[in-house]
Amino acid sequence: MTVIVTGGAGFIGGNFIHYHLKAHPGDRVVCLDKLTYAGNLSTLASVMEYPNFRFCKLDICDREGINRLFDEEQPDAVINFAAESHVDRSIEDPGVFLQTNIIGTSVLMDACRAHGNVRFHQVSTDEVYGDLPLDRPDLFFTEETPIHTSSPYSSSKAGADLLVLAYYRTYGLPVTISRCSNNYGPYHFPEKLIPLMIANCLNDKPLPVYGEGKNVRDWLYVEDHCKAIDLILRKGRIGEVYNVGGHNEMANIEIVKRIVHALGKSEDLITYVTDRKGHDLRYAIDPTKIHKELGWLPETKFTDGIQKTIAWYLEHRDWWEEIISGEYQNYYQKMYGDR
Ligand code: NAD
Ligand code: DAU
C-alpha cells in the first residue's frame, strides 16, 4: 500500500519511516514535511534514494498542495505525525500550534474524504488527559479519562483529537487515534529533556531542571511507539482511541542523574531553574486496551533503551551539533538565559 507519513523529518515520524520501510518493504512511503526548525532532512538521508520512498516539502495547512499530492499518490493511508510538539514553545507563542495541530489536521482529513475516504491515523498524546497527582500512584490514564488539558500545546492536540472523532461520526472517515506517553531514542530534537541533558552533559554545560525535578513522565522507547502505530493502522478498530505506554514512570531528576552517571559527569552540573508555567505533575498510561485487543507490549526496557540512546548521541555528534550550532542558540538564550 501507499502510506503518506506527515512530519517524517521529525523525531517520531523519522523513526517511523525507518521502521516502516524495514517492516514493510513492499509499501510505498511518501513523507510530507514542512521542515520547520524541528524537521531535519539528515534524519532521512539513508532512505532518500529508496525507489519506494518520496520526500515532499509541504505544509499540512496548504490545502491546494495537499490535494495535489493526494491526486498524484492516491494514498491508501495517512499517518499524521506533523505537529508543533514542544510545550515550552507553545507557552511562548500558541498561534502556530493552533494552526498546524488543529487546522492542518482538518486539511488532511478533508483530502482523505475527497480521495475516497482514505484511512487516517492521528498520532496524539497522553497530555490531552491533563495530569495526575504525585501522591496517587494507583491512578492511570485510560481511554475513558476525560480530556482536561493544561498547555496551549495539549489543548491544540485535544482539539485535533475531537475533530478526528467528529470526522468519523459525521462523515464516516475511517480514523484511529493513538495517545502515547513520552518517547525517547535516536533523532530526538535537543530541546526536549533527554537529548538536551545528553547534549549539555557532553558539552559540560549546566543541566536546567524545572522546579524541584519531581514531575513524573512515563517513558517509552520510540521504536515501541512505532510498532504500536503500525499495529493500530493495520488491525485497530475504526473510530477507536488507543493509549500507548509501558508503565515506566520516572521523576525528571532521576532521569537527569542517570544520564549524568552514564556519561561519567558530575551532579554539580544540575541546576534547578524556574518551573514551567502550568507544569503537569505526572503522566501515567494504562495500556490495557492495546495489549488486550492488539497484543502490543513494549519490548525495550528503559535500562537498555537509555543506553542505546546515549550511545546513539555519542556516535552521531554531527547530527545534533549541527542543530545546536544554528538558530537553536537564540532559542536557548531566550528560554534559559535568565531563568
Ligand atoms: P517533532 O517536533 O520532532 O517533529 C514534528 C515534525 O513535523 C517536524 O519534522 C516538522 O518539520 C513537522 N511539521 C511541523 N509543522 C508542520 C506543518 N505545518 N506541515 C508539515 N510538517 C510540519 O515532533 P515529535 O516529537 O516527533 O512528535 C510527533 C507527533 O507525535 C506529534 O504529533 C506529537 O504531538 C506526538 N507525540 C509526541 C511524543 C513525544 O514524546 N515526542 C509523545 C506522544 C505524542
Ligand atoms: O507525554 C507526551 C509528550 O511528551 C508529547 O506530547 C510532547 O510532544 C513531548 O514534547 C513531551 O512533552 P513533555 O513536556 O513531557 O516533554 P519535555 O521533554 O519538554 O519535558 C519532560 C519533563 O522534563 C517535563 O516535566 C519538563 C522537564 N524539563 C524539560 C526541559 C526541556 C526540565 O526539567 N528541563 C528542561 O530543560
Short mmCIF file of C-alpha atoms and ligand atoms in Angstrom, two decimals:
data_model
loop_
_atom_site.label_atom_id
_atom_site.label_comp_id
_atom_site.label_asym_id
_atom_site.label_seq_id
_atom_site.Cartn_x
_atom_site.Cartn_y
_atom_site.Cartn_z
CA MET A 1 0.00 0.00 0.00
CA THR A 2 0.93 3.68 -0.31
CA VAL A 3 1.22 5.48 3.02
CA ILE A 4 1.59 9.22 3.46
CA VAL A 5 3.58 9.98 6.62
CA THR A 6 3.37 13.62 7.70
CA GLY A 7 6.07 15.10 9.93
CA GLY A 8 8.51 12.37 8.89
CA ALA A 9 11.55 14.63 9.20
CA GLY A 10 10.87 14.96 12.92
CA PHE A 11 11.73 12.67 15.82
CA ILE A 12 8.97 10.05 15.91
CA GLY A 13 7.94 10.36 12.25
CA GLY A 14 11.58 9.85 11.19
CA ASN A 15 11.92 6.76 13.37
CA PHE A 16 8.60 5.53 11.99
CA ILE A 17 9.76 5.85 8.37
CA HIS A 18 12.93 3.85 9.09
CA TYR A 19 10.83 1.22 10.89
CA HIS A 20 8.13 1.06 8.22
CA LEU A 21 10.50 0.72 5.26
CA LYS A 22 12.18 -2.22 7.02
CA ALA A 23 8.99 -3.88 8.28
CA HIS A 24 7.01 -3.45 5.03
CA PRO A 25 9.48 -3.23 2.13
CA GLY A 26 6.63 -3.70 -0.37
CA ASP A 27 4.89 -0.47 0.72
CA ARG A 28 5.42 2.95 -0.82
CA VAL A 29 6.13 5.62 1.80
CA VAL A 30 5.58 9.29 0.99
CA CYS A 31 6.93 11.69 3.60
CA LEU A 32 5.36 15.13 3.71
CA ASP A 33 7.03 17.69 5.96
CA LYS A 34 7.21 21.49 6.14
CA LEU A 35 10.77 21.30 7.52
CA THR A 36 10.20 23.67 10.42
CA TYR A 37 13.01 24.18 12.94
CA ALA A 38 12.17 20.64 14.20
CA GLY A 39 12.44 18.90 10.83
CA ASN A 40 15.82 17.54 9.72
CA LEU A 41 16.34 16.00 6.32
CA SER A 42 19.56 14.40 7.57
CA THR A 43 17.31 12.09 9.64
CA LEU A 44 16.08 10.61 6.35
CA ALA A 45 19.39 10.70 4.43
CA SER A 46 19.83 6.92 4.36
CA VAL A 47 16.40 6.27 2.77
CA MET A 48 16.17 9.26 0.43
CA GLU A 49 17.21 7.25 -2.64
CA TYR A 50 14.98 4.23 -1.96
CA PRO A 51 12.74 3.67 -5.02
CA ASN A 52 9.69 3.19 -2.77
CA PHE A 53 10.29 6.42 -0.81
CA ARG A 54 9.44 10.01 -1.72
CA PHE A 55 10.03 13.19 0.26
CA CYS A 56 7.82 16.21 -0.34
CA LYS A 57 8.38 19.58 1.38
CA LEU A 58 4.84 20.68 2.15
CA ASP A 59 2.78 22.36 4.89
CA ILE A 60 -0.19 20.30 6.10
CA CYS A 61 -2.19 23.56 6.15
CA ASP A 62 -1.61 24.05 2.38
CA ARG A 63 -4.93 22.72 1.06
CA GLU A 64 -4.03 23.01 -2.61
CA GLY A 65 -0.62 21.37 -2.20
CA ILE A 66 -2.08 18.56 -0.11
CA ASN A 67 -4.82 17.84 -2.65
CA ARG A 68 -2.26 17.81 -5.46
CA LEU A 69 -0.11 15.31 -3.58
CA PHE A 70 -3.15 13.10 -2.90
CA ASP A 71 -4.06 13.26 -6.63
CA GLU A 72 -0.54 12.15 -7.55
CA GLU A 73 -0.11 9.45 -4.95
CA GLN A 74 -3.66 8.10 -4.40
CA PRO A 75 -2.69 7.01 -0.86
CA ASP A 76 -4.25 4.08 0.98
CA ALA A 77 -3.48 5.58 4.39
CA VAL A 78 -2.26 8.74 6.08
CA ILE A 79 -0.41 8.81 9.41
CA ASN A 80 -0.30 12.29 10.87
CA PHE A 81 2.81 12.97 12.96
CA ALA A 82 3.17 16.58 11.78
CA ALA A 83 2.75 18.98 14.68
CA GLU A 84 4.28 21.70 16.73
CA SER A 85 5.29 19.49 19.62
CA HIS A 86 7.16 21.44 22.31
CA VAL A 87 5.17 22.55 25.37
CA ASP A 88 7.59 25.38 26.27
CA ARG A 89 7.31 26.90 22.80
CA SER A 90 3.50 26.73 22.98
CA ILE A 91 3.61 28.76 26.20
CA GLU A 92 5.67 31.44 24.41
CA ASP A 93 3.62 31.51 21.19
CA PRO A 94 0.40 29.45 20.93
CA GLY A 95 -0.75 30.62 17.46
CA VAL A 96 1.27 28.28 15.26
CA PHE A 97 0.19 25.33 17.46
CA LEU A 98 -3.47 26.02 16.71
CA GLN A 99 -2.75 26.47 13.01
CA THR A 100 -0.68 23.33 12.43
CA ASN A 101 -2.13 21.00 15.01
CA ILE A 102 -5.83 21.76 14.50
CA ILE A 103 -6.28 23.37 11.07
CA GLY A 104 -3.58 21.18 9.49
CA THR A 105 -5.29 18.02 10.78
CA SER A 106 -8.62 19.11 9.28
CA VAL A 107 -6.99 19.89 5.90
CA LEU A 108 -5.51 16.38 5.80
CA MET A 109 -8.83 14.77 6.72
CA ASP A 110 -10.66 16.83 4.07
CA ALA A 111 -8.21 15.48 1.49
CA CYS A 112 -8.84 11.95 2.80
CA ARG A 113 -12.59 12.47 2.33
CA ALA A 114 -12.14 13.91 -1.15
CA HIS A 115 -9.98 10.97 -2.24
CA GLY A 116 -12.28 8.06 -1.42
CA ASN A 117 -12.32 8.08 2.39
CA VAL A 118 -8.63 7.32 2.89
CA ARG A 119 -7.71 5.60 6.17
CA PHE A 120 -6.43 8.23 8.63
CA HIS A 121 -4.39 7.72 11.79
CA GLN A 122 -3.82 10.61 14.19
CA VAL A 123 -0.71 10.48 16.39
CA SER A 124 -1.83 12.11 19.62
CA THR A 125 -0.52 12.37 23.15
CA ASP A 126 -1.30 11.44 26.74
CA GLU A 127 -1.11 15.19 27.50
CA VAL A 128 -4.73 15.55 26.35
CA TYR A 129 -5.73 13.96 29.68
CA GLY A 130 -4.00 16.68 31.73
CA ASP A 131 -2.06 15.39 34.70
CA LEU A 132 -2.34 13.02 37.68
CA PRO A 133 -1.40 13.83 41.28
CA LEU A 134 2.04 12.76 42.50
CA ASP A 135 0.60 11.11 45.63
CA ARG A 136 -1.85 8.76 43.85
CA PRO A 137 0.33 6.10 42.16
CA ASP A 138 -2.82 3.97 41.79
CA LEU A 139 -4.27 6.35 39.14
CA PHE A 140 -3.61 5.97 35.39
CA PHE A 141 -4.93 7.49 32.15
CA THR A 142 -7.37 5.18 30.38
CA GLU A 143 -9.12 5.94 27.09
CA GLU A 144 -12.15 6.94 29.20
CA THR A 145 -10.27 9.59 31.21
CA PRO A 146 -11.83 12.99 30.42
CA ILE A 147 -9.90 15.42 28.22
CA HIS A 148 -8.54 18.10 30.57
CA THR A 149 -5.63 19.99 29.07
CA SER A 150 -3.03 22.28 30.66
CA SER A 151 -0.93 23.92 27.92
CA PRO A 152 -1.67 25.51 24.54
CA TYR A 153 0.15 22.50 23.02
CA SER A 154 -2.01 19.88 24.71
CA SER A 155 -5.16 21.92 24.04
CA SER A 156 -4.34 22.05 20.34
CA LYS A 157 -3.75 18.28 20.28
CA ALA A 158 -7.05 17.73 22.13
CA GLY A 159 -8.82 19.98 19.59
CA ALA A 160 -7.41 17.86 16.78
CA ASP A 161 -8.49 14.62 18.51
CA LEU A 162 -12.05 15.91 18.85
CA LEU A 163 -12.10 16.85 15.15
CA VAL A 164 -10.82 13.40 14.18
CA LEU A 165 -13.63 11.73 16.15
CA ALA A 166 -16.13 14.19 14.64
CA TYR A 167 -14.99 13.27 11.09
CA TYR A 168 -15.57 9.63 11.99
CA ARG A 169 -19.06 10.18 13.34
CA THR A 170 -20.23 12.83 10.85
CA TYR A 171 -18.60 11.66 7.62
CA GLY A 172 -17.69 8.06 8.40
CA LEU A 173 -13.98 8.74 7.76
CA PRO A 174 -12.07 5.59 8.80
CA VAL A 175 -9.94 7.00 11.63
CA THR A 176 -7.97 5.83 14.65
CA ILE A 177 -6.11 7.80 17.32
CA SER A 178 -3.12 6.77 19.44
CA ARG A 179 -2.30 8.67 22.64
CA CYS A 180 1.25 7.91 23.67
CA SER A 181 3.41 8.82 26.65
CA ASN A 182 6.87 10.46 26.44
CA ASN A 183 9.14 8.94 23.79
CA TYR A 184 12.93 8.81 23.78
CA GLY A 185 15.52 7.46 21.34
CA PRO A 186 17.56 8.48 18.25
CA TYR A 187 16.86 11.69 16.29
CA HIS A 188 15.18 13.39 19.27
CA PHE A 189 15.47 17.17 18.92
CA PRO A 190 17.76 18.52 21.68
CA GLU A 191 15.17 20.94 23.09
CA LYS A 192 13.43 18.03 24.86
CA LEU A 193 14.51 16.73 28.27
CA ILE A 194 16.57 13.62 27.45
CA PRO A 195 18.50 14.82 24.38
CA LEU A 196 19.00 18.26 25.94
CA MET A 197 20.54 16.70 29.04
CA ILE A 198 22.76 14.39 26.97
CA ALA A 199 23.99 17.25 24.75
CA ASN A 200 24.61 19.61 27.69
CA CYS A 201 26.43 16.89 29.65
CA LEU A 202 28.68 16.19 26.67
CA ASN A 203 29.43 19.91 26.42
CA ASP A 204 29.86 20.28 30.23
CA LYS A 205 27.02 22.82 30.31
CA PRO A 206 24.56 23.32 33.21
CA LEU A 207 21.59 20.89 33.24
CA PRO A 208 18.43 23.01 33.71
CA VAL A 209 15.90 21.08 35.83
CA TYR A 210 12.49 22.76 36.15
CA GLY A 211 11.18 23.32 39.69
CA GLU A 212 12.35 20.56 42.02
CA GLY A 213 12.64 17.90 39.32
CA LYS A 214 9.84 15.85 40.92
CA ASN A 215 7.48 15.82 37.93
CA VAL A 216 6.94 12.33 36.60
CA ARG A 217 6.84 11.19 32.96
CA ASP A 218 6.13 7.71 31.58
CA TRP A 219 8.97 6.95 29.13
CA LEU A 220 8.70 4.70 26.07
CA TYR A 221 11.42 3.79 23.57
CA VAL A 222 10.42 5.32 20.24
CA GLU A 223 10.54 2.05 18.27
CA ASP A 224 7.90 0.57 20.58
CA HIS A 225 5.65 3.53 19.74
CA CYS A 226 6.26 2.97 16.00
CA LYS A 227 5.26 -0.69 16.34
CA ALA A 228 2.08 0.30 18.19
CA ILE A 229 1.08 2.75 15.44
CA ASP A 230 1.76 0.16 12.74
CA LEU A 231 -0.46 -2.36 14.57
CA ILE A 232 -3.27 0.15 15.06
CA LEU A 233 -3.11 1.14 11.38
CA ARG A 234 -3.44 -2.46 10.24
CA LYS A 235 -5.56 -4.08 12.95
CA GLY A 236 -7.06 -1.32 15.11
CA ARG A 237 -10.81 -0.88 15.31
CA ILE A 238 -12.03 2.10 13.27
CA GLY A 239 -13.24 5.06 15.34
CA GLU A 240 -11.23 3.95 18.39
CA VAL A 241 -8.63 5.61 20.61
CA TYR A 242 -5.67 3.54 21.88
CA ASN A 243 -3.42 4.61 24.75
CA VAL A 244 0.24 3.64 24.30
CA GLY A 245 2.70 3.44 27.20
CA GLY A 246 4.80 0.93 29.05
CA HIS A 247 4.42 1.57 32.81
CA ASN A 248 7.81 3.22 33.04
CA GLU A 249 7.31 6.25 35.26
CA MET A 250 10.30 8.25 36.42
CA ALA A 251 10.84 11.63 38.08
CA ASN A 252 12.77 14.09 35.91
CA ILE A 253 15.62 14.37 38.39
CA GLU A 254 16.07 10.59 38.33
CA ILE A 255 16.41 10.67 34.53
CA VAL A 256 18.90 13.53 34.66
CA LYS A 257 21.04 11.78 37.28
CA ARG A 258 21.07 8.57 35.22
CA ILE A 259 22.38 10.48 32.21
CA VAL A 260 25.00 12.29 34.33
CA HIS A 261 26.26 8.99 35.75
CA ALA A 262 26.19 7.15 32.42
CA LEU A 263 28.40 9.85 30.90
CA GLY A 264 30.75 9.95 33.91
CA LYS A 265 29.95 13.61 34.69
CA SER A 266 29.39 15.39 38.00
CA GLU A 267 25.97 16.04 39.56
CA ASP A 268 27.26 19.59 40.12
CA LEU A 269 26.13 20.28 36.56
CA ILE A 270 22.49 20.00 37.71
CA THR A 271 20.91 23.46 38.04
CA TYR A 272 17.38 23.96 39.35
CA VAL A 273 15.61 26.68 37.35
CA THR A 274 12.22 28.44 37.39
CA ASP A 275 9.41 25.96 36.83
CA ARG A 276 7.40 25.66 33.58
CA LYS A 277 4.09 27.57 33.78
CA GLY A 278 1.17 25.17 34.37
CA HIS A 279 3.64 22.27 34.62
CA ASP A 280 1.85 18.90 34.53
CA LEU A 281 2.78 16.82 37.58
CA ARG A 282 2.53 13.24 36.45
CA TYR A 283 1.64 11.26 33.32
CA ALA A 284 0.94 7.53 33.52
CA ILE A 285 -0.69 5.42 30.81
CA ASP A 286 -2.86 2.35 31.30
CA PRO A 287 -2.09 0.36 28.10
CA THR A 288 -4.58 -2.48 28.81
CA LYS A 289 -6.72 -1.84 25.73
CA ILE A 290 -3.94 -2.02 23.12
CA HIS A 291 -2.46 -5.04 24.89
CA LYS A 292 -5.74 -6.97 25.06
CA GLU A 293 -7.06 -6.03 21.60
CA LEU A 294 -3.87 -5.94 19.54
CA GLY A 295 -1.34 -7.88 21.64
CA TRP A 296 1.02 -4.87 21.88
CA LEU A 297 3.59 -4.76 24.66
CA PRO A 298 6.72 -2.60 24.86
CA GLU A 299 9.86 -4.57 24.02
CA THR A 300 12.68 -2.25 25.11
CA LYS A 301 13.40 -1.89 28.84
CA PHE A 302 14.38 1.60 29.97
CA THR A 303 17.85 0.49 31.10
CA ASP A 304 18.60 -0.81 27.59
CA GLY A 305 16.79 1.99 25.75
CA ILE A 306 18.60 4.80 27.55
CA GLN A 307 21.96 3.11 26.94
CA LYS A 308 21.18 2.74 23.24
CA THR A 309 20.04 6.37 23.11
CA ILE A 310 23.15 7.73 24.82
CA ALA A 311 25.33 5.61 22.53
CA TRP A 312 23.47 7.00 19.50
CA TYR A 313 24.12 10.61 20.58
CA LEU A 314 27.78 9.78 21.13
CA GLU A 315 28.05 8.21 17.67
CA HIS A 316 26.04 10.91 15.87
CA ARG A 317 27.51 14.14 17.22
CA ASP A 318 27.34 15.66 13.73
CA TRP A 319 23.52 15.24 13.68
CA TRP A 320 22.86 17.19 16.90
CA GLU A 321 25.87 19.53 16.82
CA GLU A 322 24.65 20.92 13.52
CA ILE A 323 21.26 21.59 15.12
CA ILE A 324 22.58 23.31 18.22
CA SER A 325 25.02 25.44 16.25
CA GLY A 326 22.35 27.48 14.45
CA GLU A 327 19.06 29.19 15.39
CA TYR A 328 18.87 26.87 18.42
CA GLN A 329 21.36 29.17 20.21
CA ASN A 330 18.85 32.06 20.10
CA TYR A 331 16.10 29.77 21.34
CA TYR A 332 18.31 28.51 24.17
CA GLN A 333 19.26 32.03 25.25
CA LYS A 334 15.59 33.12 25.20
CA MET A 335 14.31 30.11 27.18
CA TYR A 336 17.15 29.59 29.63
CA GLY A 337 19.14 32.86 29.57
CA ASP A 338 17.81 34.34 32.81
CA ARG A 339 15.61 31.54 34.04
P1 NAD B 1 8.89 16.85 16.28
O1 NAD B 1 8.68 18.27 16.70
O2 NAD B 1 10.21 16.21 16.49
O3 NAD B 1 8.57 16.73 14.71
C1 NAD B 1 7.48 17.37 14.11
C2 NAD B 1 7.68 17.33 12.59
O4 NAD B 1 6.52 17.93 12.00
C3 NAD B 1 8.90 18.13 12.11
O5 NAD B 1 9.59 17.38 11.14
C4 NAD B 1 8.28 19.36 11.49
O6 NAD B 1 9.05 19.91 10.42
C5 NAD B 1 6.94 18.84 11.00
N1 NAD B 1 5.92 19.90 10.89
C6 NAD B 1 5.61 20.86 11.80
N2 NAD B 1 4.65 21.66 11.33
C7 NAD B 1 4.32 21.18 10.10
C8 NAD B 1 3.37 21.56 9.12
N3 NAD B 1 2.57 22.63 9.29
N4 NAD B 1 3.30 20.85 7.97
C9 NAD B 1 4.11 19.78 7.77
N5 NAD B 1 5.04 19.39 8.65
C10 NAD B 1 5.13 20.07 9.81
O7 NAD B 1 7.72 16.04 16.97
P2 NAD B 1 7.72 14.53 17.54
O8 NAD B 1 8.23 14.55 18.92
O9 NAD B 1 8.32 13.64 16.54
O10 NAD B 1 6.16 14.27 17.62
C11 NAD B 1 5.45 13.73 16.50
C12 NAD B 1 3.98 13.59 16.88
O11 NAD B 1 3.86 12.73 17.99
C13 NAD B 1 3.34 14.92 17.30
O12 NAD B 1 2.04 14.94 16.76
C14 NAD B 1 3.30 14.86 18.81
O13 NAD B 1 2.20 15.58 19.30
C15 NAD B 1 3.13 13.36 19.04
N6 NAD B 1 3.68 12.81 20.30
C16 NAD B 1 4.98 13.08 20.66
C17 NAD B 1 5.50 12.48 21.81
C18 NAD B 1 6.94 12.69 22.23
O14 NAD B 1 7.33 12.23 23.31
N7 NAD B 1 7.78 13.34 21.44
C19 NAD B 1 4.69 11.63 22.59
C20 NAD B 1 3.36 11.42 22.20
C21 NAD B 1 2.88 12.00 21.04
O1 DAU B 2 3.71 12.96 27.08
C1 DAU B 2 3.89 13.12 25.72
C2 DAU B 2 4.52 14.47 25.43
O2 DAU B 2 5.88 14.38 25.85
C3 DAU B 2 4.44 14.86 23.96
O3 DAU B 2 3.10 15.06 23.61
C4 DAU B 2 5.24 16.15 23.69
O4 DAU B 2 5.25 16.44 22.30
C5 DAU B 2 6.66 15.93 24.16
O5 DAU B 2 7.42 17.13 23.98
C6 DAU B 2 6.67 15.53 25.64
O6 DAU B 2 6.22 16.63 26.47
P1 DAU B 2 6.94 16.97 27.87
O7 DAU B 2 6.63 18.37 28.20
O8 DAU B 2 6.67 15.92 28.89
O9 DAU B 2 8.49 16.78 27.40
P2 DAU B 2 9.80 17.65 27.69
O10 DAU B 2 10.95 16.85 27.18
O11 DAU B 2 9.66 19.05 27.21
O12 DAU B 2 9.87 17.68 29.27
C7 DAU B 2 9.88 16.49 30.04
C8 DAU B 2 9.91 16.89 31.50
O13 DAU B 2 11.18 17.50 31.79
C9 DAU B 2 8.87 17.93 31.89
O14 DAU B 2 8.40 17.65 33.18
C10 DAU B 2 9.63 19.25 31.88
C11 DAU B 2 11.03 18.83 32.29
N1 DAU B 2 12.13 19.63 31.71
C12 DAU B 2 12.17 19.82 30.37
C13 DAU B 2 13.18 20.56 29.78
C14 DAU B 2 13.21 20.78 28.30
C15 DAU B 2 13.15 20.13 32.53
O15 DAU B 2 13.14 19.93 33.76
N2 DAU B 2 14.15 20.86 31.95
C16 DAU B 2 14.21 21.10 30.61
O16 DAU B 2 15.16 21.82 30.17
#
